[in-house]
Structure formats: C-alpha cells, structure tokens
Short mmCIF file of C-alpha atoms in Angstrom, two decimals:
data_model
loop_
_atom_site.label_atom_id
_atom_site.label_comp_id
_atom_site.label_asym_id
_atom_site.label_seq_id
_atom_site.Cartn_x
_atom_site.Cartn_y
_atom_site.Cartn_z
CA UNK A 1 -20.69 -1.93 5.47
CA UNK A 2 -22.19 1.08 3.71
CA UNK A 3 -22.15 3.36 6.50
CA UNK A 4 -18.39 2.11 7.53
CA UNK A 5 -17.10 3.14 4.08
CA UNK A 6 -19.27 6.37 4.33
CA UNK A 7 -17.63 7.84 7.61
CA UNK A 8 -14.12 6.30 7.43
CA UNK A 9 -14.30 8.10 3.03
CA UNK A 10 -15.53 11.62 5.01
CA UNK A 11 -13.28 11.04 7.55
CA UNK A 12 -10.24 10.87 5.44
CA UNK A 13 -11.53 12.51 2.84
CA UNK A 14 -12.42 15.74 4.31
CA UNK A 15 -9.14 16.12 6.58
CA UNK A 16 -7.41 19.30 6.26
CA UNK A 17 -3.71 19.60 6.81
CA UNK A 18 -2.74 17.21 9.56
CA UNK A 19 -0.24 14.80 7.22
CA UNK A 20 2.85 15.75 5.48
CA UNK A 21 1.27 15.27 1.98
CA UNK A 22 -1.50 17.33 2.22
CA UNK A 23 -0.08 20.64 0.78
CA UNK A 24 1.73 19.10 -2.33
CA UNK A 25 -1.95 17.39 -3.43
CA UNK A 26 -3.69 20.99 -2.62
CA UNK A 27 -1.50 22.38 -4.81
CA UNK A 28 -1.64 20.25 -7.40
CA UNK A 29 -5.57 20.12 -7.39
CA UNK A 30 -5.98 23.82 -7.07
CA UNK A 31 -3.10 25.09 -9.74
CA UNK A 32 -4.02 21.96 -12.11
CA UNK A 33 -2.36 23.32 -15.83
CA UNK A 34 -5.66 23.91 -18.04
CA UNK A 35 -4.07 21.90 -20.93
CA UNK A 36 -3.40 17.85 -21.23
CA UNK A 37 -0.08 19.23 -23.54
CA UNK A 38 1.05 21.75 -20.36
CA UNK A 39 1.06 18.72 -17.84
CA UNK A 40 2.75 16.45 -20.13
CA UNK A 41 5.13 19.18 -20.10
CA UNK A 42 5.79 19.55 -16.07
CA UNK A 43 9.52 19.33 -15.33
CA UNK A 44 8.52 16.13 -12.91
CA UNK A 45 6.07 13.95 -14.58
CA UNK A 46 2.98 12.68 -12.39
CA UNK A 47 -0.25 10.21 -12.90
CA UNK A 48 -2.87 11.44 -14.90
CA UNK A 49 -5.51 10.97 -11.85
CA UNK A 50 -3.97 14.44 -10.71
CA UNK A 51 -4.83 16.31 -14.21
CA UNK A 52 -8.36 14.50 -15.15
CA UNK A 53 -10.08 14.40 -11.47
CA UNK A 54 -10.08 18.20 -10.94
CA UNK A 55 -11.16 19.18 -14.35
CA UNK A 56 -13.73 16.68 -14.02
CA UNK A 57 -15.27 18.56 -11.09
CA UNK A 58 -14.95 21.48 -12.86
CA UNK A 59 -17.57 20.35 -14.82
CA UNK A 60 -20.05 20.57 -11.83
CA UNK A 61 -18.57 23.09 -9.28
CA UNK A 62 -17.23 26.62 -10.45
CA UNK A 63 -15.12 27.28 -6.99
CA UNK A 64 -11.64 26.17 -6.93
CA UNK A 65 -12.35 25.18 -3.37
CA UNK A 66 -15.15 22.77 -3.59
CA UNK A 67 -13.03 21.00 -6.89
CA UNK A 68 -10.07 20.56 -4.08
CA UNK A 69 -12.29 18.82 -1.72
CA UNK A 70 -13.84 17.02 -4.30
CA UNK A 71 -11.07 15.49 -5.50
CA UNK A 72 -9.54 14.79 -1.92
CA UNK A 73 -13.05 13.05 -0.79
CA UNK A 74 -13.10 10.52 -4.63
CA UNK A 75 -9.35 9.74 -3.74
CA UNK A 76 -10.35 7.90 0.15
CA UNK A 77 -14.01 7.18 -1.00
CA UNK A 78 -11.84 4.75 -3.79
CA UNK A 79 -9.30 3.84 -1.42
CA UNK A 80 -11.93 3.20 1.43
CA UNK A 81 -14.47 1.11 -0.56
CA UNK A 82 -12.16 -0.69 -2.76
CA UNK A 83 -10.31 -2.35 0.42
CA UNK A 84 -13.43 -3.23 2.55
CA UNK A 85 -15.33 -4.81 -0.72
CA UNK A 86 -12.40 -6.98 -0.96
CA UNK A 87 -12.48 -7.50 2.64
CA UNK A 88 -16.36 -8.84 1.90
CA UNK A 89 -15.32 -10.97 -0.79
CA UNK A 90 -12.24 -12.15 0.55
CA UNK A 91 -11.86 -12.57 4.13
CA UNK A 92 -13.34 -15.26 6.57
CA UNK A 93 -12.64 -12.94 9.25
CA UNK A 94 -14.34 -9.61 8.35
CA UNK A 95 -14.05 -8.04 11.62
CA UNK A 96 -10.01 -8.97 12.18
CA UNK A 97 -9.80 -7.70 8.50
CA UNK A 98 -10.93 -4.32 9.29
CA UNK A 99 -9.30 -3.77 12.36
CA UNK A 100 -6.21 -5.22 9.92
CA UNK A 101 -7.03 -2.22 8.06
CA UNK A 102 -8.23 0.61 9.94
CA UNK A 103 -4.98 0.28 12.40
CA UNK A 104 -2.42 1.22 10.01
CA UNK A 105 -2.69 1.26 6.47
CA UNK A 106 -6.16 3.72 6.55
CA UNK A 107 -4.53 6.08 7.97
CA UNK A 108 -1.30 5.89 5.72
CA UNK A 109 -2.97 5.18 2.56
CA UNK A 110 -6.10 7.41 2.56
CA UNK A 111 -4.95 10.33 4.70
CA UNK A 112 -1.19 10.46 3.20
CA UNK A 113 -0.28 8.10 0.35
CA UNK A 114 -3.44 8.46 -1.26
CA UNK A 115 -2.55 7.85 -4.83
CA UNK A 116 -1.07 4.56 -3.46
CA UNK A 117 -3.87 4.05 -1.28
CA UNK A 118 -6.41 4.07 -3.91
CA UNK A 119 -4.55 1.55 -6.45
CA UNK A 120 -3.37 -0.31 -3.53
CA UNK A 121 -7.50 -1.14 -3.04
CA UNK A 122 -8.08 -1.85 -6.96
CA UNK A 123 -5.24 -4.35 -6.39
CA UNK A 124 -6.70 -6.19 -3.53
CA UNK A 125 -9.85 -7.07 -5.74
CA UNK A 126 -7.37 -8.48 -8.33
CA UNK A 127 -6.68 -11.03 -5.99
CA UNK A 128 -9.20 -13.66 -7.69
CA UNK A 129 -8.35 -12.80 -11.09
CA UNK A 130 -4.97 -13.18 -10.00
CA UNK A 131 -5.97 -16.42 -8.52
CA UNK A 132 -7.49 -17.80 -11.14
CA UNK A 133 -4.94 -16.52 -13.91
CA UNK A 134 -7.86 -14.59 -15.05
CA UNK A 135 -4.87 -12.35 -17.09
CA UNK A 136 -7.85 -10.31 -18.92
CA UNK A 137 -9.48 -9.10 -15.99
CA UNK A 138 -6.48 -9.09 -13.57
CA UNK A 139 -4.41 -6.64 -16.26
CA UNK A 140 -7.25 -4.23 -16.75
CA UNK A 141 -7.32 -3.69 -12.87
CA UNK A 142 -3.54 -3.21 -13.27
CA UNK A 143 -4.20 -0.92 -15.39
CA UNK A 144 -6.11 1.59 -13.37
CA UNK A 145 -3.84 0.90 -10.41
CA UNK A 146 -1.06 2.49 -12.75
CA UNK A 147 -3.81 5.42 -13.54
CA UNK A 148 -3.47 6.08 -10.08
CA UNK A 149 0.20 5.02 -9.25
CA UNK A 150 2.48 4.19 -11.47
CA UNK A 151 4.37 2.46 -8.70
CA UNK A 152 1.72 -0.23 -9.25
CA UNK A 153 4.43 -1.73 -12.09
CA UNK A 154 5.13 -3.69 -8.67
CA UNK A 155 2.23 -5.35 -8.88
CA UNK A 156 3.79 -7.25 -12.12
CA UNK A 157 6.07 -8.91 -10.12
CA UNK A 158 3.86 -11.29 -7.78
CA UNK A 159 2.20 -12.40 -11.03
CA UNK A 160 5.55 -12.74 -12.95
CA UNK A 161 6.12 -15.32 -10.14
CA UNK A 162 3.28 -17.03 -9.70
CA UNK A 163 3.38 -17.23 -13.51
CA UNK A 164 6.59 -19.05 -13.45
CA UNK A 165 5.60 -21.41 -10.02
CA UNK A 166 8.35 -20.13 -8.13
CA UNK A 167 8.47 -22.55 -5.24
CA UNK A 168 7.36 -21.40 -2.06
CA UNK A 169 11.16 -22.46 -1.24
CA UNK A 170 13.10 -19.48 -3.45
CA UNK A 171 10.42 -17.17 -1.49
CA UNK A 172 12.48 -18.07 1.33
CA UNK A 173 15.84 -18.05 0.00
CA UNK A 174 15.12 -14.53 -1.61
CA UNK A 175 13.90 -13.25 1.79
CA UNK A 176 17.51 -14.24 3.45
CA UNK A 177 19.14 -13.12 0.33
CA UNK A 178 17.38 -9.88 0.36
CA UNK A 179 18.16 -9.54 3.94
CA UNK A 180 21.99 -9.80 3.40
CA UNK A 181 21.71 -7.11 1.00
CA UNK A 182 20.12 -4.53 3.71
CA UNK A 183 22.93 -5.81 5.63
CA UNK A 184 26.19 -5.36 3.70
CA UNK A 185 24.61 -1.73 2.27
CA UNK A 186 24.23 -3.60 -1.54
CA UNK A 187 22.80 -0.78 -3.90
CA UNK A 188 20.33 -3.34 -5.96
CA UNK A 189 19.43 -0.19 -8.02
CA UNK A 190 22.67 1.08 -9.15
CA UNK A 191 23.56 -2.47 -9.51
CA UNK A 192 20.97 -3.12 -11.81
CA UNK A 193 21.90 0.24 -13.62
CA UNK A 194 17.78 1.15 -13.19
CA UNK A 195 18.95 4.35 -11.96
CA UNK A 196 20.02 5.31 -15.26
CA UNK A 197 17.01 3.30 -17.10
CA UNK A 198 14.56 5.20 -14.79
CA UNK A 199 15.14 8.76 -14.84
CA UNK A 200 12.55 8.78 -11.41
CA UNK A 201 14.83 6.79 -9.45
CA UNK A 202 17.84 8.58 -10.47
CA UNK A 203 15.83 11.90 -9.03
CA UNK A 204 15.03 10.30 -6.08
CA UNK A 205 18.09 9.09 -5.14
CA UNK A 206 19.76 12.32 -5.81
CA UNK A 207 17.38 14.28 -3.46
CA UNK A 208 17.97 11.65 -0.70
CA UNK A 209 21.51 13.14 -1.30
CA UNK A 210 20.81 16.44 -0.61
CA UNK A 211 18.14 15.92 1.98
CA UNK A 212 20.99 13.31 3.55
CA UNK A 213 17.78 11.74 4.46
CA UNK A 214 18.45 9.34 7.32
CA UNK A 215 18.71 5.06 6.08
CA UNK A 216 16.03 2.94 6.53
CA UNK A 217 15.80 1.15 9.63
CA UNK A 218 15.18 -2.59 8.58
CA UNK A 219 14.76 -3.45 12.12
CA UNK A 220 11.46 -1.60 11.99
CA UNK A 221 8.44 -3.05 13.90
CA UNK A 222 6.14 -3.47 10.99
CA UNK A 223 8.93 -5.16 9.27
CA UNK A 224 9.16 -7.43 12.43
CA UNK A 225 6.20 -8.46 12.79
CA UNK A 226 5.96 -9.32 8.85
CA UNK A 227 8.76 -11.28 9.42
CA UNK A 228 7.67 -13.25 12.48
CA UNK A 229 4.11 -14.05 10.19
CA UNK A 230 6.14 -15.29 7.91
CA UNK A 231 7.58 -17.63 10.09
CA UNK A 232 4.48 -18.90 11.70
CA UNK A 233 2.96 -18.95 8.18
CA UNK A 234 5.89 -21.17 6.93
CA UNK A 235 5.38 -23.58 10.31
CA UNK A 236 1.87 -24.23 9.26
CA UNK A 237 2.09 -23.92 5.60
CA UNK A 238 1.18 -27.30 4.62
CA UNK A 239 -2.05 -27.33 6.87
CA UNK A 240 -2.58 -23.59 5.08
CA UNK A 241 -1.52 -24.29 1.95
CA UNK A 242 -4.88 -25.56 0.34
CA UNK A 243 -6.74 -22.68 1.96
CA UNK A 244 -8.66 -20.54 -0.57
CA UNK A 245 -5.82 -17.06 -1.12
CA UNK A 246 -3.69 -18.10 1.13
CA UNK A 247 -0.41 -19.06 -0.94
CA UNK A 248 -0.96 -16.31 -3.24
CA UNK A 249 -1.62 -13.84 -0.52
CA UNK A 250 1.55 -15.19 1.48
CA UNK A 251 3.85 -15.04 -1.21
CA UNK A 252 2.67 -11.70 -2.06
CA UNK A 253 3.72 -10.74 1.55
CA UNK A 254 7.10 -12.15 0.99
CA UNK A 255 7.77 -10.32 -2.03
CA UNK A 256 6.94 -6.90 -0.36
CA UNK A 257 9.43 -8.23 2.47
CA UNK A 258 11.93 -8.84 -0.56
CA UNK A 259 11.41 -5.29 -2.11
CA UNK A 260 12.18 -3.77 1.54
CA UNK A 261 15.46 -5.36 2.06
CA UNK A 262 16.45 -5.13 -1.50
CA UNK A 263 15.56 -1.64 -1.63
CA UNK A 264 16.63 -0.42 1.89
CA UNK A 265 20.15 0.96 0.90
CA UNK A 266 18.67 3.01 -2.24
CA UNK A 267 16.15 5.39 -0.57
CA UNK A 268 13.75 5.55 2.60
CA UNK A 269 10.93 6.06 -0.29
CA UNK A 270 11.91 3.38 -2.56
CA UNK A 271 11.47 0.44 -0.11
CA UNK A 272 9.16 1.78 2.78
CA UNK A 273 6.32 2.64 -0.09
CA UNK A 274 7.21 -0.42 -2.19
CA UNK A 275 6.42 -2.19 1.22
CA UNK A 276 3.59 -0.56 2.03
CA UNK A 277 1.90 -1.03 -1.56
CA UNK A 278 2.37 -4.25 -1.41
CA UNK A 279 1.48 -4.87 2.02
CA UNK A 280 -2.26 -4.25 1.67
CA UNK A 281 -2.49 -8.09 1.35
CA UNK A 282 -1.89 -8.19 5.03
CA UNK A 283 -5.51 -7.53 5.66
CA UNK A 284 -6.70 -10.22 4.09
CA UNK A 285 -3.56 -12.53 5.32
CA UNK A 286 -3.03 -12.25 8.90
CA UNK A 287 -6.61 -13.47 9.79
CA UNK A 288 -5.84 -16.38 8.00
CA UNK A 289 -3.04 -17.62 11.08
CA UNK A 290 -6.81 -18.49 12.57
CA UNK A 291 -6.98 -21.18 10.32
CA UNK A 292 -3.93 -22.80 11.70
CA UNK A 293 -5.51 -23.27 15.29
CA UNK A 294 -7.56 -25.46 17.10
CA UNK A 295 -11.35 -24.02 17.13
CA UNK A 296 -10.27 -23.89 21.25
CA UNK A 297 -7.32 -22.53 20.84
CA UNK A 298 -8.29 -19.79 17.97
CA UNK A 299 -8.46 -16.97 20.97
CA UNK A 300 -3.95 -17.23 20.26
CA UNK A 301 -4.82 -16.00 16.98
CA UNK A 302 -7.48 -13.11 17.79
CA UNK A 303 -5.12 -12.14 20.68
CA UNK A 304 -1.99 -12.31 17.89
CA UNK A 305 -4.18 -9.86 15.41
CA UNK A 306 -5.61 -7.59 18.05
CA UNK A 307 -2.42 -7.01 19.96
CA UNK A 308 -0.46 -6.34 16.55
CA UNK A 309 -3.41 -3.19 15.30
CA UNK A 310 -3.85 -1.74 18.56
CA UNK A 311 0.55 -1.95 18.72
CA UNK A 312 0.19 -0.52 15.18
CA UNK A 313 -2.30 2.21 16.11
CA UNK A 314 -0.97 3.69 19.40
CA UNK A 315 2.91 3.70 17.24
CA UNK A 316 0.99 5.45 14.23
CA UNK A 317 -1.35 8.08 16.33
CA UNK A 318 1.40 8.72 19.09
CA UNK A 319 5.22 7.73 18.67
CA UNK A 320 5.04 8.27 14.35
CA UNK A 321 4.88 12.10 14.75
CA UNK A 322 3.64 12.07 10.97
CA UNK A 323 0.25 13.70 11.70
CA UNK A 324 -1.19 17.01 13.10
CA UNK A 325 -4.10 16.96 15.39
CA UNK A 326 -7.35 15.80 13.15
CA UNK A 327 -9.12 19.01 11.18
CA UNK A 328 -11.93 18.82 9.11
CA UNK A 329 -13.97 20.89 7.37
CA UNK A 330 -16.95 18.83 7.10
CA UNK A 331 -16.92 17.50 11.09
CA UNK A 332 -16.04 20.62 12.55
#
C-alpha cells in the first residue's frame, strides 16, 4: 500500500498544468502575502492551508519554485494516503475500493479540487468516530477538514442526523423532496436567505450571473448511478443494515444526493462540489452491494463496481474535457 500511495501522491502531486485549477493554486503558493494580517486582509477570504504550507517550506527551500511544488506534492500525498488508510481500515473489499477511488474521485480531488480532496480523506477516517459517537475525536478531524476546506461545515450535517436518528425513511422522503426542488427551479438558498447570511454564497451566485454559467444537469451519470445504488441499497437494506458502516455510510450518500438536488438551481459549484465532498463515502459504500449477494452470485456485484469505474474513467479521461494531456516535472 506504501508504494500505491507513493506513485499515485507523485503522480498527482507533481502534475503541471493539465486541470483548470492549477494556475489559481500556483499563484497563490508562489505570491503567498508575507504577513498572517495581509491575508486576513485579501478582498476574497481563503483557508489558512494556502498561507501556512508555503511559508512552511520556506523554512527549508529558498526557491520560490521548489516551495510551489512542495506544497502541490503535501496537498495529494494528504489526499492520497488519507483515502487508501481508510480504505485499509474500512473496506472488506480493498481492491473494489481502490478502483472506487482511483476511477473518479483521484483524479478530481487530488489533481483539481485539492483542498477538497485532502479534507474529503481526513473525513473518511472519521467514519468510526462518527460511528461510534466518538464526538471528541470525530470534531477534531472536523476540524482540520475545515483547515483545509471550509466547505467541510457539510460534514456537520450527516452527524446532525445521525445525532437526531433520523429514520432511514425521511432519507427517502428528503431525496424525492429534494428532487422536486431541482425540478420546479426552487432557490433553497435564497429561500433560506443564506445568501445574505453567507457573504460567499452571495459572491458565488453573483458570478454565476455574469459568467451565465450553464444549470446543472441533474440527470448527470454520476448522479444516476448514485441514485440507482440507492435503490438497490434500499431493496436489501434490512439484510445490510447490521453490516459494520453500512447505514452510516448509506445515509451519508443520501445526504450528498439531497445537497445536489437542493442545491442544483443555486450554482453549478454549490451542488456539484457539495456532491462530490460528500461522495468520498462511495468508496467505501459501493463494495458493500457484495454483501447483498449470494457467495455464487457475488460476480453481479464485481461486474456492477467494475463496469461503473471503468464508465467513470473513460467519461473523466475522454468525454469530461476538464484535463490537458498529463505533464510532469518529476516523470518527464
């Protein structure tokens, strides 16, 4: 496992510009302000991962350079080993885990959304604190999630939940609610006012005004295909039920279904990312549909898994058109 999280860190984390995030996290490494006070200051306000990483490195390395690619390889080295130690500790199904993984989300979360990506992985060891109602342990993880992210307030909302024993029922009900919403074009945001409470989501939404950025499409296939596991999920949940994660994981993947829908008429980057945060349970979740088969019959399940990644892979690497041909300065 080692030398996995090795190559797939320095192959994410030495990339050069081949995603469409790339520049804005060069910048911000290279032109870092010297002063704590001067970053609190920035017109747009960002995690303080962004101001502390690169002046750590400055510590060691005098060229601006080498501090860049520092900071780029510690963001997927944390985002790479984070997810496949919870993979070891987690999943039954290491292998179907990984490919899980490596199919999709690696390549969003470490070589694009890599803020995300690396609290996304804290998260997914939180799972047995979470568990467990360990609140100590599962709040301090939270807590350098939101370090990194400070989207990671989502990750509030699965233990609010699970605090209050919502019936796996309401999960249901909240999905079709939620779906009615994408439907009929219901702003949840400006309904809730949280445009106004959050001056972030205000921004946002006004510069998917002026971008007249295009509306989410909720008939995605990733949003699909988390839909149809949630229906073969709810057809076996009582035989699944008592398996070890697997209610907490699955409502967890219902509530990043919610967030989609509810989120879908505000902005593209509102419920896609919200989604996709969230989502990173999926890798320890959709193995588990093996546990609903017959031992004989358990090839339906590796066929279900393996035909989803590679579907996920070929739409990410050719149909996606989010990435440039793979650079790297350390492979090359």
């Amino acid at each position: 496992m080692v030398i996995l999280i090795i190559f797939l860190a320095l192959f994410a984390g030495t990339r050069l510009d081949i995603d469409q995030d790339y520049h804005m996290y060069y910048k911000n490494f290279l032109y870092i302000e010297d002063s704590l006070k001067d970053f609190n200051n920035r017109e747009i306000s960002i995690e303080y991962n962004i101001f502390f990483l690169p002046h750590f490195f400055e510590i060691f390395f005098n060229n601006n350079l080498t501090v860049v690619r520092s900071v780029f390889l510690t963001f997927a080295l944390l985002g790479v080993s984070t997810k496949l130690i919870a993979i070891k500790k987690y999943s039954d199904y290491f292998f179907l885990s990984v490919i899980s993984y490596m199919s999709y989300l690696y390549f969003m979360m470490e070589m694009t959304t890599i803020r995300a990506g690396v609290a996304a992985g804290f998260y997914l060891l939180s799972i047995k604190a979470l568990e467990e109602k360990n609140n100590k342990v599962f709040f301090a993880i939270v807590a350098v999630c939101f370090f990194f992210h400070s989207s990671s307030i989502l990750f509030l909302l699965p233990w609010i939940l699970n605090k209050i024993r919502l019936q796996i029922k309401y999960y249901y009900l909240l999905i079709f609610i939620s779906f009615l919403s994408a439907v009929f074009k219901i702003n949840v945001l400006t309904l809730l006012l949280l445009d106004r409470i959050f001056p972030r989501v205000d921004t946002y939404m006004k510069v998917m005004e002026w971008q007249k950025e295009d509306e989410t499409n909720i008939f995605n296939f990733r949003t699909l295909f988390a839909l149809l596991m949630v229906v073969l999920f709810a057809f076996f949940y009582k035989k699944l039920k008592d398996v070890k994660y697997f209610d907490l994981l699955f409502k967890i993947h219902m509530v990043s279904i919610i967030l989609f829908f509810f989120l879908s008429t505000s902005a593209q980057v509102f419920s896609t990312r919200s989604f996709e945060l969230l989502s990173v349970v999926q890798i320890l979740l959709y193995p588990m549909i093996l546990k609903a088969f017959h031992p004989k019959l358990r090839i339906l399940g590796w066929t279900l898994i393996f035909a989803f990644s590679l579907i996920q892979l070929y739409y990410i690497i050719s149909v996606a058109d989010i990435y440039k041909p793979y650079k790297s300065w350390f492979f090359n």
